[in-house]
Amino acid sequence: MTTIAVLGNGRVGGNLATALTQAGHDVTAVDRAPGAAADAARTAQIVINATPGAGSLDRLTALREELRGKILIDVSNATTDGPDGLPADLLYPGSSLAEQLQEALPETHVIKSLNTMLFPVMTAPGRLTTPPTAYLSGNDEQAKKTVAGLLGDLGWDPAWMEDLGDIATARATEAMILVVPHIMRRNGFTPFAVSLAR
């Protein structure tokens, strides 16, 4: 059992918190209440960033001490919103939210994953007719192995996980979000993932 803090309790965070609890982990999901995120991060072994990407850097930088030595799984995408509320452009072109977080939190092990799919797929990858891909980006190899273990608890087969390399590779998967609004405008919230076919 791992103690996990999920920052953000919207569709993404709530879905992850429920599934990880059902998998046997000790999970706390927190909203924006003052002090709640700090308390949860302080006592957790792993923290998941499921806050809106546009404000994630400021929110998590404020938790520098609480996140020291922890694994931070970043599942958010930092984008501007179009008129319909769907992603329109990247906030950090030539970089990524994950890279910005790692630079701001040098003593935290930032791992980017699960940001290339609709939220129901994160916790039920087997529901798709084609195996999806969970990409992992991060500088710490042991932290990536730990995250891969958590993904396994969520139903991800090891063959569906793709370790891309260090945290700089997150800019590639974060850029994949730009295809998502076009798919959603045609298909709504039908579950899908931007995956690697072999």
Short mmCIF file of C-alpha atoms in Angstrom, two decimals:
data_model
loop_
_atom_site.label_atom_id
_atom_site.label_comp_id
_atom_site.label_asym_id
_atom_site.label_seq_id
_atom_site.Cartn_x
_atom_site.Cartn_y
_atom_site.Cartn_z
CA MET A 1 0.00 0.00 0.00
CA THR A 2 1.29 3.43 -0.98
CA THR A 3 0.19 6.74 0.52
CA ILE A 4 -0.89 8.95 -2.38
CA ALA A 5 -2.10 12.54 -2.52
CA VAL A 6 -4.11 13.52 -5.58
CA LEU A 7 -4.09 17.27 -6.09
CA GLY A 8 -7.28 18.17 -7.93
CA ASN A 9 -10.61 16.40 -7.46
CA GLY A 10 -12.29 17.07 -10.79
CA ARG A 11 -12.99 14.34 -13.35
CA VAL A 12 -9.32 13.37 -13.70
CA GLY A 13 -8.32 13.56 -10.05
CA GLY A 14 -11.52 12.02 -8.75
CA ASN A 15 -11.30 9.14 -11.20
CA LEU A 16 -7.67 8.42 -10.26
CA ALA A 17 -8.33 8.71 -6.53
CA THR A 18 -11.24 6.25 -6.69
CA ALA A 19 -9.35 3.70 -8.78
CA LEU A 20 -6.18 3.86 -6.69
CA THR A 21 -8.21 3.47 -3.49
CA GLN A 22 -9.94 0.42 -4.98
CA ALA A 23 -6.47 -0.94 -5.82
CA GLY A 24 -5.61 -0.86 -2.12
CA HIS A 25 -3.70 2.40 -1.75
CA ASP A 26 -4.20 5.05 0.94
CA VAL A 27 -5.39 7.98 -1.15
CA THR A 28 -6.29 11.55 -0.25
CA ALA A 29 -7.84 13.77 -2.93
CA VAL A 30 -7.77 17.49 -2.24
CA ASP A 31 -9.31 20.55 -3.81
CA ARG A 32 -8.12 24.15 -3.59
CA ALA A 33 -8.91 24.60 0.10
CA PRO A 34 -6.09 26.58 1.76
CA GLY A 35 -3.58 24.27 3.39
CA ALA A 36 -5.24 21.05 2.22
CA ALA A 37 -2.75 20.42 -0.58
CA ALA A 38 0.21 21.09 1.70
CA ASP A 39 -1.07 18.74 4.39
CA ALA A 40 -1.78 15.97 1.89
CA ALA A 41 1.56 16.35 0.09
CA ARG A 42 3.49 16.41 3.35
CA THR A 43 2.24 12.97 4.42
CA ALA A 44 2.16 11.28 0.99
CA GLN A 45 4.82 9.11 -0.60
CA ILE A 46 3.57 9.93 -4.09
CA VAL A 47 1.74 13.06 -5.26
CA ILE A 48 -0.33 13.22 -8.44
CA ASN A 49 -0.84 16.58 -10.12
CA ALA A 50 -4.35 16.58 -11.56
CA THR A 51 -4.84 20.34 -11.22
CA PRO A 52 -5.62 22.45 -14.31
CA GLY A 53 -2.31 22.72 -16.17
CA ALA A 54 -2.42 26.48 -16.64
CA GLY A 55 -2.06 27.03 -12.89
CA SER A 56 -0.10 23.92 -11.92
CA LEU A 57 3.35 25.49 -11.85
CA ASP A 58 2.40 28.16 -9.32
CA ARG A 59 0.41 25.74 -7.16
CA LEU A 60 3.13 23.12 -6.98
CA THR A 61 6.05 25.52 -6.62
CA ALA A 62 4.33 26.71 -3.43
CA LEU A 63 4.66 23.11 -2.14
CA ARG A 64 8.42 22.87 -2.68
CA GLU A 65 9.19 21.74 0.88
CA GLU A 66 6.30 19.28 1.05
CA LEU A 67 7.36 17.72 -2.27
CA ARG A 68 11.04 17.38 -1.42
CA GLY A 69 12.20 13.82 -2.10
CA LYS A 70 8.73 12.73 -3.33
CA ILE A 71 7.59 11.36 -6.66
CA LEU A 72 5.32 13.81 -8.46
CA ILE A 73 3.25 12.25 -11.24
CA ASP A 74 2.15 15.00 -13.60
CA VAL A 75 -0.92 14.06 -15.63
CA SER A 76 -1.87 17.63 -16.61
CA ASN A 77 -1.42 19.54 -19.84
CA ALA A 78 -0.68 23.27 -19.77
CA THR A 79 -2.70 24.85 -22.58
CA THR A 80 -4.68 27.91 -23.44
CA ASP A 81 -8.39 27.32 -23.96
CA GLY A 82 -10.25 27.90 -27.19
CA PRO A 83 -13.73 29.49 -27.36
CA ASP A 84 -15.33 26.10 -26.64
CA GLY A 85 -13.13 25.47 -23.60
CA LEU A 86 -11.03 22.81 -25.31
CA PRO A 87 -7.23 23.10 -25.59
CA ALA A 88 -6.09 25.60 -28.20
CA ASP A 89 -2.31 25.99 -27.81
CA LEU A 90 0.59 25.06 -25.53
CA LEU A 91 1.52 27.35 -22.67
CA TYR A 92 5.17 26.30 -22.80
CA PRO A 93 6.12 25.90 -26.48
CA GLY A 94 9.61 24.49 -26.80
CA SER A 95 9.29 23.12 -23.28
CA SER A 96 6.58 21.43 -21.20
CA LEU A 97 4.78 21.73 -17.90
CA ALA A 98 6.71 18.70 -16.64
CA GLU A 99 10.05 20.32 -17.46
CA GLN A 100 8.99 23.54 -15.80
CA LEU A 101 7.97 21.61 -12.69
CA GLN A 102 11.24 19.68 -12.58
CA GLU A 103 13.25 22.88 -12.89
CA ALA A 104 11.22 24.58 -10.15
CA LEU A 105 11.32 21.46 -7.92
CA PRO A 106 14.86 20.08 -8.33
CA GLU A 107 14.58 17.80 -5.28
CA THR A 108 11.33 16.21 -6.50
CA HIS A 109 11.19 13.31 -8.97
CA VAL A 110 8.77 14.53 -11.65
CA ILE A 111 7.32 11.81 -13.87
CA LYS A 112 5.02 12.68 -16.77
CA SER A 113 2.39 10.11 -17.71
CA LEU A 114 -1.29 9.48 -18.53
CA ASN A 115 -1.70 12.89 -20.22
CA THR A 116 -2.39 11.54 -23.73
CA MET A 117 -5.86 10.06 -23.22
CA LEU A 118 -9.33 10.87 -21.99
CA PHE A 119 -9.62 10.43 -18.24
CA PRO A 120 -11.68 7.17 -18.25
CA VAL A 121 -8.83 5.39 -20.07
CA MET A 122 -6.35 6.28 -17.30
CA THR A 123 -8.02 3.83 -14.95
CA ALA A 124 -9.56 1.36 -17.40
CA PRO A 125 -7.16 0.96 -20.33
CA GLY A 126 -8.59 -2.44 -21.20
CA ARG A 127 -11.91 -0.87 -22.20
CA LEU A 128 -10.44 0.24 -25.55
CA THR A 129 -10.53 -2.17 -28.47
CA THR A 130 -6.92 -1.29 -29.32
CA PRO A 131 -4.32 -1.39 -26.52
CA PRO A 132 -3.50 2.20 -25.50
CA THR A 133 -0.06 3.56 -24.65
CA ALA A 134 0.99 5.13 -21.35
CA TYR A 135 4.14 7.16 -22.00
CA LEU A 136 6.57 7.86 -19.16
CA SER A 137 9.07 10.72 -19.04
CA GLY A 138 11.38 11.44 -16.12
CA ASN A 139 14.98 11.76 -14.99
CA ASP A 140 14.89 9.17 -12.20
CA GLU A 141 14.78 5.54 -13.33
CA GLN A 142 13.62 4.14 -9.99
CA ALA A 143 10.81 6.69 -9.83
CA LYS A 144 9.66 5.63 -13.29
CA LYS A 145 9.63 1.99 -12.15
CA THR A 146 7.52 2.96 -9.15
CA VAL A 147 5.07 4.81 -11.39
CA ALA A 148 4.95 1.85 -13.77
CA GLY A 149 3.95 -0.30 -10.80
CA LEU A 150 1.09 2.08 -10.00
CA LEU A 151 -0.01 1.96 -13.63
CA GLY A 152 -0.06 -1.81 -13.34
CA ASP A 153 -2.43 -1.45 -10.38
CA LEU A 154 -4.71 0.56 -12.68
CA GLY A 155 -4.80 -2.22 -15.27
CA TRP A 156 -1.95 -1.19 -17.54
CA ASP A 157 -0.08 -4.08 -19.11
CA PRO A 158 3.72 -3.55 -19.14
CA ALA A 159 3.62 -3.95 -22.93
CA TRP A 160 1.43 -0.84 -23.09
CA MET A 161 3.95 1.36 -21.27
CA GLU A 162 6.55 3.30 -23.23
CA ASP A 163 9.51 4.85 -21.37
CA LEU A 164 10.52 7.77 -23.57
CA GLY A 165 13.53 8.88 -21.52
CA ASP A 166 14.26 11.96 -19.45
CA ILE A 167 11.86 14.74 -18.52
CA ALA A 168 12.61 16.68 -21.72
CA THR A 169 10.68 14.02 -23.66
CA ALA A 170 7.50 15.23 -21.95
CA ARG A 171 7.31 18.09 -24.43
CA ALA A 172 6.48 15.51 -27.11
CA THR A 173 3.60 13.92 -25.23
CA GLU A 174 2.28 17.27 -24.02
CA ALA A 175 2.20 18.44 -27.64
CA MET A 176 -0.02 15.44 -28.45
CA ILE A 177 -2.83 17.24 -26.60
CA LEU A 178 -3.27 19.48 -29.63
CA VAL A 179 -4.95 16.65 -31.54
CA VAL A 180 -7.44 16.01 -28.73
CA PRO A 181 -9.89 18.91 -29.26
CA HIS A 182 -10.34 18.00 -32.91
CA ILE A 183 -11.21 14.40 -31.97
CA MET A 184 -13.53 15.52 -29.18
CA ARG A 185 -15.45 17.94 -31.39
CA ARG A 186 -16.34 15.01 -33.62
CA ASN A 187 -16.74 12.26 -31.04
CA GLY A 188 -17.46 13.92 -27.71
CA PHE A 189 -16.26 12.08 -24.63
CA THR A 190 -15.94 8.68 -26.30
CA PRO A 191 -12.84 7.20 -24.60
CA PHE A 192 -9.65 7.23 -26.68
CA ALA A 193 -5.88 7.51 -26.30
CA VAL A 194 -3.11 8.87 -28.51
CA SER A 195 -1.16 5.64 -28.78
CA LEU A 196 1.80 3.94 -30.41
CA ALA A 197 0.89 1.20 -32.89
CA ARG A 198 3.34 -1.59 -33.67
#
